[in-house]
Coordinates of C-alpha atoms in Angstrom, one line a residue:
M1 CA 17.8 -8.3 23.4
L2 CA 20.3 -10.4 22.5
Y3 CA 19.6 -11.7 18.7
L4 CA 22.4 -14.1 17.5
Q5 CA 22.6 -14.1 13.7
Q6 CA 24.4 -17.1 13.5
T7 CA 22.7 -20.0 12.0
G8 CA 23.8 -23.6 12.6
F9 CA 26.4 -25.1 14.8
S10 CA 28.2 -21.9 14.6
N11 CA 25.4 -20.4 17.3
P12 CA 26.2 -21.4 20.4
F13 CA 23.1 -21.0 22.0
Q14 CA 21.3 -23.4 19.7
F15 CA 24.1 -25.9 19.8
A16 CA 24.0 -25.7 23.9
R17 CA 20.6 -26.4 23.6
N18 CA 21.0 -29.2 21.1
I19 CA 24.2 -31.2 22.4
A20 CA 23.4 -33.9 25.2
P21 CA 25.0 -33.3 28.2
F22 CA 27.0 -35.5 28.5
Y23 CA 29.4 -34.6 26.1
P24 CA 32.7 -33.0 27.1
V25 CA 34.1 -29.7 26.4
F26 CA 37.7 -30.5 26.8
L27 CA 39.6 -32.8 25.5
R28 CA 40.7 -36.0 27.6
D29 CA 42.8 -39.4 27.8
D30 CA 41.2 -42.3 28.3
N31 CA 41.6 -42.0 31.8
Y32 CA 39.8 -39.1 31.6
Q33 CA 42.2 -36.2 32.2
I34 CA 42.6 -33.2 30.3
L35 CA 45.5 -32.7 27.7
Y36 CA 47.1 -30.1 26.8
D37 CA 49.5 -29.0 23.9
N38 CA 53.0 -28.2 24.0
S39 CA 52.5 -24.6 24.6
G40 CA 50.3 -25.4 27.6
Q41 CA 47.0 -24.0 26.4
V42 CA 44.1 -26.7 26.9
L43 CA 42.8 -29.0 23.7
Y44 CA 38.9 -28.9 23.2
D45 CA 37.1 -32.3 22.5
Y46 CA 35.5 -32.0 19.2
G47 CA 34.2 -34.5 18.4
D48 CA 35.9 -36.4 16.3
G49 CA 37.3 -39.7 17.4
Q50 CA 40.0 -38.1 19.3
G51 CA 39.0 -38.3 23.5
P52 CA 39.0 -41.1 25.6
N53 CA 39.1 -45.1 23.8
G54 CA 38.5 -43.2 20.3
A55 CA 35.5 -42.0 20.4
T56 CA 33.3 -40.4 18.1
R57 CA 29.9 -38.0 19.0
S58 CA 27.3 -38.8 17.1
Y59 CA 25.8 -34.8 17.5
A60 CA 27.5 -31.7 16.1
V61 CA 31.2 -33.8 14.4
F62 CA 33.8 -31.6 14.5
E63 CA 32.0 -28.3 15.8
N64 CA 33.4 -26.8 19.5
P65 CA 31.9 -23.4 20.0
V66 CA 34.0 -23.3 22.9
G67 CA 37.1 -24.0 21.4
N68 CA 36.1 -22.5 18.1
L69 CA 35.3 -18.9 20.3
Q70 CA 39.3 -19.2 21.4
Y71 CA 40.8 -20.1 18.3
D72 CA 38.4 -18.7 15.5
K73 CA 38.6 -14.5 15.3
S74 CA 36.1 -12.3 13.9
Q75 CA 37.0 -8.6 12.9
T76 CA 34.8 -5.9 11.7
T77 CA 36.6 -1.9 11.1
N78 CA 33.6 0.3 10.3
N79 CA 35.4 4.1 9.3
I80 CA 32.5 6.6 9.5
T81 CA 32.6 10.4 7.9
N82 CA 29.3 12.1 8.6
A83 CA 29.2 15.7 6.8
N84 CA 26.5 18.0 7.6
L85 CA 26.1 21.9 6.3
G86 CA 23.7 24.0 6.8
L87 CA 22.8 27.2 5.5
N88 CA 19.8 30.2 6.8
Y89 CA 18.8 33.6 4.8
E90 CA 16.4 35.7 6.6
I91 CA 14.6 36.6 3.4
I92 CA 12.5 39.8 4.9
K93 CA 11.3 39.4 8.1
G94 CA 9.8 36.3 9.1
L95 CA 10.3 34.7 5.9
D96 CA 13.8 32.9 6.4
F97 CA 15.4 30.4 3.5
T98 CA 17.4 27.6 5.2
Y99 CA 19.3 24.4 3.2
N100 CA 20.8 21.8 4.6
F101 CA 22.9 19.1 3.2
G102 CA 24.3 16.0 5.1
A103 CA 26.9 13.1 3.2
Y104 CA 27.2 10.2 5.4
L105 CA 30.4 7.9 4.4
E106 CA 30.8 4.5 5.6
N107 CA 33.7 1.5 5.1
T108 CA 32.8 -1.5 6.8
K109 CA 35.8 -4.7 6.3
N110 CA 34.9 -7.8 7.7
L111 CA 37.1 -10.8 8.9
Q112 CA 35.9 -14.2 9.6
F113 CA 38.6 -16.6 10.5
G114 CA 38.6 -20.1 10.8
N115 CA 40.7 -21.9 12.6
T116 CA 43.0 -25.5 11.8
L117 CA 43.6 -26.4 15.1
G118 CA 39.9 -27.9 15.3
G119 CA 35.9 -27.9 14.3
T120 CA 34.8 -27.6 10.7
S121 CA 36.9 -24.9 9.2
S122 CA 39.9 -27.4 10.3
S123 CA 38.8 -30.1 8.1
V124 CA 39.6 -28.0 4.8
G125 CA 42.7 -26.7 6.5
G126 CA 41.1 -23.2 7.8
T127 CA 39.6 -21.0 6.4
I128 CA 39.4 -16.8 5.9
N129 CA 36.3 -14.6 4.6
M130 CA 37.3 -11.4 3.4
G131 CA 34.6 -8.2 2.7
S132 CA 34.0 -4.5 2.6
V133 CA 31.2 -3.0 1.5
F134 CA 31.5 1.4 0.4
K135 CA 28.2 2.9 1.7
S136 CA 27.6 6.8 1.0
T137 CA 24.0 8.5 1.6
L138 CA 23.8 11.9 0.6
N139 CA 20.8 14.3 1.7
H140 CA 19.5 17.1 0.5
Q141 CA 17.0 19.7 1.6
Q142 CA 15.3 23.0 1.0
L143 CA 13.1 25.2 3.3
L144 CA 11.7 28.1 3.3
T145 CA 9.3 29.0 6.0
Y146 CA 7.5 32.1 7.3
Q147 CA 6.4 33.0 10.5
K148 CA 3.8 35.6 11.3
K149 CA 1.7 37.1 14.8
L150 CA -1.0 38.9 14.9
D151 CA -3.0 39.6 18.4
Q152 CA -3.1 35.7 19.5
H153 CA -2.9 34.2 16.0
N154 CA 0.2 32.4 15.7
F155 CA 1.1 31.4 12.1
N156 CA 4.3 29.0 10.3
I157 CA 4.0 28.1 7.2
L158 CA 6.5 25.7 5.5
I159 CA 7.1 24.6 2.3
G160 CA 9.9 22.0 1.6
H161 CA 11.8 19.8 -0.5
E162 CA 14.2 17.0 0.0
L163 CA 16.7 14.7 -1.8
N164 CA 18.0 11.4 0.0
K165 CA 20.5 8.9 -2.2
I166 CA 22.0 5.9 -1.5
K167 CA 24.5 4.4 -3.3
S168 CA 25.9 1.1 -2.1
D169 CA 28.9 -1.6 -3.3
G170 CA 30.2 -4.7 -1.8
F171 CA 33.2 -7.3 -2.6
S172 CA 33.5 -10.5 -0.5
G173 CA 36.0 -13.8 -0.9
S174 CA 36.8 -17.1 0.8
K175 CA 39.5 -19.1 1.1
Q176 CA 40.4 -22.0 2.1
Q177 CA 43.9 -24.4 2.7
L178 CA 46.1 -21.8 5.3
L179 CA 49.9 -22.3 5.0
L180 CA 50.6 -20.2 8.4
P181 CA 47.9 -21.8 11.2
N182 CA 47.8 -17.4 12.7
S183 CA 48.8 -15.9 10.1
L184 CA 45.4 -13.6 8.6
S185 CA 46.9 -12.6 5.8
F186 CA 44.3 -13.5 2.3
D187 CA 47.3 -14.2 0.3
N188 CA 47.8 -16.9 3.5
A189 CA 45.3 -19.3 2.3
V190 CA 45.6 -21.2 -1.4
R191 CA 42.2 -22.8 -2.2
I192 CA 39.3 -19.7 -3.4
T193 CA 36.0 -21.2 -2.6
D194 CA 34.0 -18.1 -3.4
L195 CA 33.9 -14.6 -5.0
S196 CA 31.4 -12.3 -4.6
G197 CA 30.2 -8.1 -5.7
N198 CA 27.2 -7.2 -5.1
G199 CA 25.6 -3.3 -4.9
Y200 CA 22.2 -1.3 -5.5
E201 CA 21.1 2.2 -6.0
Y202 CA 18.1 3.8 -4.1
A203 CA 16.5 7.3 -4.0
V204 CA 13.8 9.2 -2.6
E205 CA 12.4 12.2 -3.1
G206 CA 9.7 14.3 -1.3
Y207 CA 8.0 17.8 -1.5
F208 CA 5.3 18.9 1.5
T209 CA 4.7 21.8 3.1
R210 CA 3.0 21.8 6.4
L211 CA 0.7 25.2 8.4
L212 CA 0.9 24.6 12.5
Y213 CA -2.0 27.6 13.7
N214 CA -2.9 28.6 17.7
Y215 CA -4.6 30.6 18.9
A216 CA -3.7 32.2 22.2
G217 CA -2.1 29.4 22.9
K218 CA -5.2 27.3 23.5
Y219 CA -6.2 26.2 20.3
F220 CA -3.9 24.0 17.8
F221 CA -4.4 22.8 14.4
N222 CA -1.7 22.2 11.4
A223 CA -1.7 20.3 8.3
N224 CA 0.4 18.9 5.9
I225 CA 1.3 17.3 3.1
R226 CA 3.8 15.0 1.0
R227 CA 4.0 14.0 -1.9
D228 CA 7.0 11.4 -3.0
G229 CA 8.5 9.6 -5.2
S230 CA 11.1 6.5 -4.8
S231 CA 13.7 4.5 -6.4
V232 CA 12.0 1.4 -5.7
F233 CA 8.5 1.5 -7.8
S234 CA 8.7 2.1 -11.5
P235 CA 8.6 5.4 -13.1
E236 CA 4.8 5.0 -13.9
S237 CA 3.6 4.3 -9.8
R238 CA 6.9 6.2 -8.6
W239 CA 4.8 9.1 -6.8
G240 CA 2.8 8.9 -4.1
N241 CA 0.6 11.9 -2.3
F242 CA 0.4 11.7 1.5
Y243 CA -1.4 14.5 3.8
G244 CA -2.2 15.0 7.5
L245 CA -4.1 17.0 9.7
G246 CA -4.2 17.7 13.8
V247 CA -6.1 19.5 16.3
A248 CA -6.0 19.9 19.7
W249 CA -7.2 22.2 22.8
N250 CA -6.0 23.3 26.1
V251 CA -8.9 22.9 28.1
A252 CA -6.8 24.3 31.0
K253 CA -6.3 27.6 29.9
E254 CA -10.4 28.6 29.4
D255 CA -11.7 30.7 32.3
F256 CA -13.8 27.9 33.4
L257 CA -10.6 25.7 34.9
K258 CA -8.6 28.9 35.5
D259 CA -8.9 28.4 39.4
N260 CA -10.3 24.7 39.5
T261 CA -8.6 23.1 42.3
V262 CA -9.4 19.7 40.6
I263 CA -8.2 19.8 37.4
N264 CA -4.8 21.4 36.9
S265 CA -4.9 20.8 33.4
L266 CA -6.3 19.6 30.7
R267 CA -5.4 18.8 26.8
L268 CA -7.7 17.1 24.1
K269 CA -6.2 15.8 21.3
A270 CA -6.8 14.4 17.5
S271 CA -5.0 13.7 15.0
Y272 CA -5.2 12.0 11.3
G273 CA -2.0 11.6 9.2
Q274 CA -0.7 8.9 6.4
Q275 CA 2.3 7.5 5.5
G276 CA 3.9 5.9 2.6
N277 CA 5.5 2.8 3.3
D278 CA 8.5 1.2 0.3
N279 CA 10.5 -1.6 2.5
I280 CA 10.9 -4.3 0.9
L281 CA 12.2 -7.3 2.6
L282 CA 13.6 -10.1 0.2
D283 CA 14.3 -12.6 2.9
G284 CA 13.1 -10.8 6.6
S285 CA 17.0 -8.5 6.4
T286 CA 17.6 -8.1 2.7
R287 CA 15.7 -5.1 1.1
D288 CA 14.4 -5.1 -2.2
Y289 CA 15.5 -1.7 -4.1
Y290 CA 14.4 -2.8 -7.1
A291 CA 10.7 -4.4 -6.9
Y292 CA 9.8 -3.8 -10.2
Q293 CA 12.3 -5.3 -12.3
D294 CA 13.5 -8.5 -12.7
I295 CA 16.5 -9.7 -10.7
Y296 CA 18.8 -12.5 -11.9
G297 CA 21.2 -14.6 -10.3
I298 CA 24.2 -16.0 -11.9
N299 CA 24.9 -19.8 -11.3
N300 CA 27.9 -22.2 -12.7
F301 CA 26.8 -25.7 -12.5
G302 CA 30.2 -26.7 -12.7
D303 CA 31.2 -26.5 -16.2
D304 CA 31.9 -22.8 -15.9
K305 CA 29.6 -21.5 -18.3
P306 CA 27.2 -18.7 -16.6
V307 CA 23.7 -19.5 -16.8
L308 CA 20.6 -17.1 -15.5
S309 CA 18.8 -17.8 -13.0
L310 CA 15.7 -16.2 -12.1
K311 CA 15.8 -15.0 -8.5
K312 CA 12.6 -12.7 -7.8
Q313 CA 10.0 -11.5 -10.4
G314 CA 9.4 -8.0 -10.6
N315 CA 5.6 -6.2 -11.6
K316 CA 5.8 -2.7 -12.4
D317 CA 2.2 -2.4 -10.7
L318 CA 3.4 -2.6 -7.6
K319 CA 3.1 1.0 -5.8
W320 CA 3.2 2.8 -2.2
E321 CA 1.9 0.7 1.1
T322 CA 0.1 3.8 2.5
S323 CA -0.9 3.4 6.8
K324 CA -3.6 5.8 7.9
N325 CA -3.0 6.4 11.1
L326 CA -5.8 8.0 13.2
N327 CA -5.6 9.2 16.8
A328 CA -7.4 11.3 19.6
G329 CA -7.3 11.1 23.1
F330 CA -6.2 13.2 26.3
E331 CA -3.9 14.7 28.7
I332 CA -5.4 15.6 32.2
S333 CA -3.7 16.4 35.8
L334 CA -5.5 15.9 39.2
F335 CA -5.0 17.3 42.9
K336 CA -2.1 19.5 42.2
N337 CA -0.6 17.6 39.4
K338 CA -0.4 13.9 41.9
I339 CA -2.0 11.9 39.4
N340 CA -1.7 11.9 35.8
L341 CA -3.3 10.7 32.8
N342 CA -2.8 10.4 29.3
A343 CA -5.1 7.6 27.4
D344 CA -5.3 8.0 23.2
Y345 CA -7.6 5.7 20.6
F346 CA -6.0 4.5 17.2
E347 CA -7.0 3.6 13.9
R348 CA -4.1 2.3 12.1
K349 CA -5.8 1.4 8.4
V350 CA -2.7 -0.3 6.1
S351 CA -3.6 -0.5 2.1
D352 CA -2.0 -1.9 -0.7
M353 CA -0.4 -4.2 1.9
I354 CA 3.2 -5.1 0.2
Y355 CA 3.5 -8.5 0.5
A356 CA 4.7 -11.7 -1.7
L357 CA 2.2 -13.4 -4.1
P358 CA 1.0 -16.9 -4.4
L359 CA 2.6 -18.1 -7.7
P360 CA 1.7 -21.7 -9.7
P361 CA 3.3 -24.8 -8.3
S362 CA 5.4 -24.9 -11.6
N363 CA 7.4 -22.0 -9.6
A364 CA 8.2 -24.6 -7.0
G365 CA 10.5 -21.9 -4.9
S366 CA 12.2 -21.0 -7.4
Y367 CA 11.5 -17.6 -7.8
V368 CA 9.2 -14.7 -5.6
K369 CA 7.4 -11.6 -7.1
Y370 CA 5.4 -8.7 -4.8
G371 CA 2.8 -7.3 -5.3
N372 CA -0.1 -4.8 -3.3
I373 CA -2.6 -8.1 -1.9
G374 CA -4.6 -6.1 0.0
D375 CA -6.2 -4.0 3.2
M376 CA -5.8 -4.1 7.0
I377 CA -6.2 -2.7 10.3
N378 CA -5.5 -1.8 14.1
K379 CA -7.8 -0.2 16.0
G380 CA -7.5 -0.4 20.2
V381 CA -6.3 2.5 23.0
Q382 CA -3.6 3.1 25.0
A383 CA -3.1 5.0 28.3
N384 CA -0.7 5.9 31.1
L385 CA -0.6 6.5 34.7
N386 CA 1.4 8.0 36.8
V387 CA -0.1 8.7 40.8
E388 CA 2.1 10.3 43.3
I389 CA 0.8 8.0 46.6
L390 CA 2.2 10.3 48.8
R391 CA 5.0 13.4 49.3
S392 CA 5.9 14.6 52.6
G393 CA 9.3 15.6 54.0
Q394 CA 12.5 13.3 52.5
F395 CA 9.5 10.5 51.7
Q396 CA 8.0 10.3 48.0
W397 CA 6.4 7.6 46.6
N398 CA 5.5 7.1 43.2
V399 CA 3.6 4.4 41.2
Y400 CA 3.0 4.2 37.0
G401 CA 1.8 2.0 34.1
N402 CA 0.9 2.0 31.1
A403 CA -1.7 -0.8 29.0
T404 CA -2.5 -1.4 25.4
H405 CA -5.1 -3.2 23.8
Y406 CA -5.7 -3.9 20.1
K407 CA -7.3 -5.8 17.1
N408 CA -6.3 -6.2 14.3
K409 CA -8.5 -7.4 10.5
I410 CA -7.3 -8.5 7.4
T411 CA -9.9 -6.6 5.4
K412 CA -9.1 -6.5 1.9
L413 CA -7.7 -9.7 0.0
P414 CA -7.4 -10.2 -3.9
A415 CA -10.2 -12.1 -4.8
E416 CA -7.9 -15.4 -5.9
Q417 CA -7.4 -15.8 -2.3
R418 CA -10.8 -14.8 -0.8
N419 CA -12.3 -18.6 0.0
T420 CA -8.9 -20.2 0.6
G421 CA -6.9 -17.3 2.1
L422 CA -3.3 -16.8 1.9
V423 CA -1.0 -19.2 4.1
S424 CA 2.1 -17.9 5.7
G425 CA 4.1 -20.2 7.2
L426 CA 2.2 -21.2 10.4
F427 CA 0.0 -18.3 9.7
I428 CA -3.0 -18.1 7.5
L429 CA -4.1 -14.8 6.5
N430 CA -8.0 -14.2 5.9
E431 CA -10.6 -11.4 5.6
G432 CA -11.7 -11.4 8.8
D433 CA -9.2 -12.0 10.8
D434 CA -6.2 -10.9 11.7
R435 CA -2.6 -11.5 10.8
Y436 CA -1.3 -13.3 12.8
T437 CA -4.0 -16.5 13.1
Y438 CA -2.9 -20.0 13.1
Y439 CA -3.4 -22.7 10.7
L440 CA -2.1 -25.7 11.4
K441 CA -3.3 -29.5 12.3
K442 CA -4.7 -29.8 14.9
F443 CA -3.6 -32.5 17.2
A444 CA -6.1 -35.1 18.4
G445 CA -4.6 -36.8 21.4
V446 CA -2.1 -40.3 22.4
N447 CA -3.6 -43.1 21.1
P448 CA -2.6 -44.9 24.2
T449 CA -2.6 -48.6 23.2
N450 CA 0.3 -47.5 21.2
G451 CA 1.6 -44.0 21.7
D452 CA 1.0 -43.0 18.2
A453 CA 0.5 -39.2 17.5
Q454 CA -2.6 -38.4 16.0
W455 CA -4.7 -35.4 14.6
Y456 CA -8.0 -34.4 12.7
R457 CA -8.7 -34.8 9.5
T458 CA -11.6 -33.5 7.6
A459 CA -12.7 -34.9 4.0
V460 CA -15.9 -35.4 2.0
N461 CA -17.2 -38.4 2.7
T462 CA -17.5 -39.8 -0.8
I463 CA -21.2 -41.7 -0.3
T464 CA -23.5 -38.6 1.4
Q465 CA -21.2 -36.6 0.1
Q466 CA -20.7 -34.7 3.6
E467 CA -17.4 -33.2 4.9
E468 CA -16.4 -36.0 7.9
T469 CA -14.2 -35.1 10.4
T470 CA -12.0 -38.0 11.6
I471 CA -9.1 -38.5 13.5
T472 CA -5.8 -39.9 12.0
A473 CA -2.4 -40.9 12.8
N474 CA -1.2 -40.3 9.4
Y475 CA 0.5 -37.1 9.6
K476 CA 0.3 -36.2 5.8
E477 CA -3.1 -37.1 5.9
A478 CA -4.1 -34.5 8.8
T479 CA -6.5 -31.2 7.7
D480 CA -4.8 -27.9 8.6
Y481 CA -6.8 -25.8 9.7
N482 CA -7.8 -21.7 11.1
T483 CA -7.2 -22.5 14.8
G484 CA -8.4 -18.9 15.7
K485 CA -6.0 -18.4 17.9
S486 CA -3.1 -15.4 17.5
A487 CA 0.0 -14.4 18.4
I488 CA -1.9 -10.6 18.8
P489 CA -2.1 -10.5 22.6
K490 CA -4.8 -9.0 24.2
V491 CA -3.2 -6.4 26.4
Y492 CA 0.5 -5.4 27.0
G493 CA 2.7 -2.6 28.6
G494 CA 3.8 -2.4 32.2
F495 CA 3.9 -1.2 35.3
G496 CA 6.5 0.0 39.0
T497 CA 7.5 1.7 41.4
D498 CA 9.9 4.6 42.2
F499 CA 10.2 4.9 46.5
T500 CA 12.5 7.8 48.2
Y501 CA 13.4 8.5 51.4
K502 CA 16.0 10.8 52.5
G503 CA 19.0 9.5 50.1
F504 CA 17.6 6.6 49.3
N505 CA 15.7 5.6 46.3
L506 CA 14.1 1.9 45.2
A507 CA 13.2 2.0 41.5
V508 CA 11.1 -1.3 40.4
N509 CA 9.6 -1.7 36.3
F510 CA 7.8 -4.4 35.1
A511 CA 6.8 -5.3 31.3
Y512 CA 3.3 -7.7 31.0
Q513 CA 1.7 -9.0 28.0
F514 CA -2.4 -11.2 27.9
G515 CA -4.2 -12.9 25.4
G516 CA -2.3 -14.0 23.1
Y517 CA -0.9 -17.5 21.7
G518 CA 3.3 -18.2 21.1
Y519 CA 4.0 -21.6 19.1
D520 CA 6.7 -23.5 21.3
D521 CA 9.2 -24.4 17.9
I522 CA 12.5 -25.1 20.5
Y523 CA 10.3 -27.1 23.0
R524 CA 8.7 -29.2 19.5
T525 CA 11.9 -29.9 18.0
L526 CA 13.3 -31.5 22.1
F527 CA 11.4 -34.4 21.2
H528 CA 12.9 -35.4 18.0
S529 CA 13.4 -38.8 16.2
D530 CA 17.0 -38.3 14.5
T531 CA 19.0 -40.9 15.5
Y532 CA 22.5 -38.8 16.7
A533 CA 22.7 -38.6 20.5
S534 CA 21.0 -34.8 21.3
N535 CA 18.9 -33.1 23.7
Y536 CA 16.3 -34.0 25.0
S537 CA 13.5 -31.6 27.0
T538 CA 13.4 -32.8 30.3
D539 CA 9.6 -33.9 29.8
L540 CA 10.6 -36.8 27.9
S541 CA 9.1 -38.6 30.9
K542 CA 5.7 -37.0 29.8
T543 CA 5.9 -39.1 26.8
W544 CA 3.8 -42.5 26.3
T545 CA 5.4 -46.0 27.0
P546 CA 4.0 -49.2 27.8
E547 CA 4.3 -48.0 31.1
N548 CA 3.2 -44.9 30.9
P549 CA -0.2 -44.9 28.4
N550 CA -2.0 -42.2 28.8
A551 CA 1.1 -39.6 28.8
A552 CA 0.0 -36.2 26.9
L553 CA 2.6 -36.4 24.9
P554 CA 3.3 -38.8 22.2
R555 CA 5.7 -41.8 21.6
V556 CA 9.2 -40.4 21.1
D557 CA 11.4 -43.4 18.9
L558 CA 14.5 -43.3 16.0
T559 CA 11.9 -44.2 13.6
S560 CA 8.6 -42.4 13.5
T561 CA 9.8 -38.9 12.9
N562 CA 6.4 -37.3 12.1
Q563 CA 5.7 -38.1 15.8
N564 CA 6.8 -34.0 17.0
E565 CA 5.7 -32.4 13.4
H566 CA 3.6 -29.1 13.5
S567 CA 0.4 -29.2 15.5
T568 CA -1.7 -27.3 17.7
L569 CA 0.1 -29.4 20.6
Y570 CA 3.0 -27.3 20.7
L571 CA 0.5 -24.1 20.2
I572 CA 1.0 -22.0 23.8
K573 CA -0.5 -18.5 25.9
S574 CA 2.0 -16.1 25.3
D575 CA 1.3 -14.9 28.7
Y576 CA 4.2 -13.5 30.9
I577 CA 5.5 -10.9 33.3
S578 CA 8.8 -10.0 33.3
L579 CA 11.3 -7.9 35.9
Q580 CA 12.7 -5.7 33.5
D581 CA 15.0 -4.0 36.2
V582 CA 15.8 -2.8 39.9
T583 CA 17.5 0.4 40.9
V584 CA 19.0 0.8 44.4
S585 CA 21.2 4.1 45.5
Y586 CA 22.0 5.9 48.2
Q587 CA 22.8 10.0 48.0
L588 CA 25.7 10.1 50.3
P589 CA 25.5 13.2 52.8
D590 CA 27.0 15.8 51.3
G591 CA 29.4 16.1 53.8
F592 CA 30.7 13.1 53.7
A593 CA 30.8 13.8 49.8
Q594 CA 33.0 16.8 50.8
Q595 CA 35.8 15.6 52.8
A596 CA 36.3 13.8 50.2
G597 CA 37.0 16.6 48.0
L598 CA 33.5 15.9 45.8
S599 CA 30.5 17.7 45.7
G600 CA 28.6 15.1 45.6
L601 CA 28.3 11.3 45.8
K602 CA 26.0 8.4 44.6
V603 CA 26.4 4.4 44.8
Y604 CA 24.0 2.4 43.1
V605 CA 23.4 -1.2 41.9
T606 CA 21.2 -1.6 39.0
G607 CA 19.8 -5.5 38.1
N608 CA 18.2 -5.7 34.9
N609 CA 15.8 -8.9 33.2
L610 CA 15.8 -10.4 37.0
Y611 CA 12.7 -12.6 36.5
L612 CA 10.2 -13.6 33.5
W613 CA 7.1 -15.7 34.4
S614 CA 5.2 -17.4 32.2
K615 CA 3.2 -20.4 31.2
R616 CA 6.4 -22.5 30.1
K617 CA 10.0 -22.7 31.7
G618 CA 12.6 -21.3 29.4
Y619 CA 9.4 -20.1 27.2
D620 CA 10.4 -16.7 26.7
P621 CA 7.4 -15.1 24.3
R622 CA 9.4 -11.7 24.4
T623 CA 11.8 -13.0 22.2
S624 CA 9.9 -12.8 19.1
L625 CA 7.0 -10.1 17.5
T626 CA 4.8 -13.4 16.4
G627 CA 5.7 -15.9 19.3
V628 CA 7.5 -18.5 17.4
S629 CA 10.4 -19.8 20.1
D630 CA 13.8 -20.1 17.6
P631 CA 16.3 -21.6 18.3
Y632 CA 18.9 -19.4 16.8
R633 CA 17.6 -16.5 19.4
Y634 CA 18.1 -16.1 23.2
S635 CA 16.3 -14.2 25.5
T636 CA 17.8 -10.8 27.5
L637 CA 20.4 -12.0 29.5
S638 CA 20.4 -11.2 33.2
S639 CA 23.0 -9.2 34.5
V640 CA 23.8 -6.5 38.2
S641 CA 26.1 -4.1 38.3
L642 CA 27.3 -1.6 41.1
G643 CA 28.1 1.7 40.2
F644 CA 29.0 5.3 42.1
K645 CA 28.4 8.6 40.2
F646 CA 30.8 11.7 41.3
N647 CA 30.1 15.0 41.0
F648 CA 33.1 17.1 40.9

């Protein structure tokens, strides 16, 4: 999928969604003819009054992503050195010592150039932003392996140690007011607007051992245990112990199945394992490498005196988040391998979940603090089925499909949040509910007399002392409710078919998801009450007007800014079926290829992301794991390609 990380007007997809369709891309004169500069290059309309009759744009003045793509520049240079060294020494027969060393060095340089011709950058005389990051990763691994075979007993024992160290240093600067309009030199700009530098160090060390055993290729057993330490945590909480066990039985090798004509292979398997997590994200993308330490920012409030402000409060009691994974299933092939089925039951328990702690109101969002807040469990089943429908001569037809169903549940929260839950954006974490249960104001319909949006309000009646639910048009008075609806689908997976006849082949693949809910925030924002002339949804015709008093959507005007605020009105089923890809190919006869001096020639056409069936046109549930649509992200682009494969 294509995810654009820019926000604001610099994101072309967000800009295209929101700008009204009557604004021109190119600059035009009073007769609406496209204008060009002295060198013959087309000029772009930035909505700053240079257009026909001096008209200005009320939305995104000084912005034109099409023009910026032509005149702005963005360059990234990566210099990478990757070195690996391995040493193996056989101490005695069956006992080997291995030392592995790896070094990864990366020097990244970024350049962002904002032109002087148009756009926001032109209002400050052009901009140049430069940055560089040097990152080094060193890995040391020592392994001692012993292998032994006694009759039909096979043993493999491993003892090991590894150390991984990462160090990163970065520097960036921004300048404005260019002298030469096309020079990318940093010295070409004269006004310094930002200079910053940062870095981090990270280390994780582990000691581990593993046993592999099988008897006669029928019975398999493995066990492992490891002890890991991470510099993310304080010395008192740095180390965690994790282990795993696994068994398998190759039933097809037993005598009672040796001559079975129905069951060609059968394997039973089960495993349990633990895994530690020290990956803490501060803002969704930046990793916290100093979780137990306070992090301060140095600010300049205009008087050139450095002022410290707390950005993140450390927690010395923070420890590893642990995943405990249980899997049990089977693999079976039937009727001369024409039917192949894999099925598994799984449980994933997460204990000591790392999450942002609720802080007192006095914090006012100025800093964050992370802690181990509780436990969570995922449990479900997944299956993969492949069926050979027909195989006869040069004709072959297969169908396949897979499905996964699981449930998520919060099993433990801190005592102070057990009654109230823990609110996270549009979701609430409650014991007994899942991680992605929506927490929203409930939409109560449209007032047919004036088109006001209405919501439910639950409060204690001061006279009866009983809770009562009423309807209000005041958004601030409306109550937030646990909706009981989740972003987690009931089932998801894919299916497809593969058809071959002589040299022709057709492969079709679909993906699907059913049973969850999404929040279409893009749709919501397209009913805005802003004063600028930006785009609206085509469903504007379904909003309330005096001529349409029974409309399902509330009135849109320039004064009632709460009409389209967050509520259950914008919850939508996240079900979808997508035609992921289709490939048609033809293997030309050998004689034809040989005449061209080739041993083989194949022609193929492939289409990707060709169609999506979803609840609402324009809503793509695939772009977000949480079901919330993001105006700065765009769904997977459709593509069709033609290719040739030559064999010489």
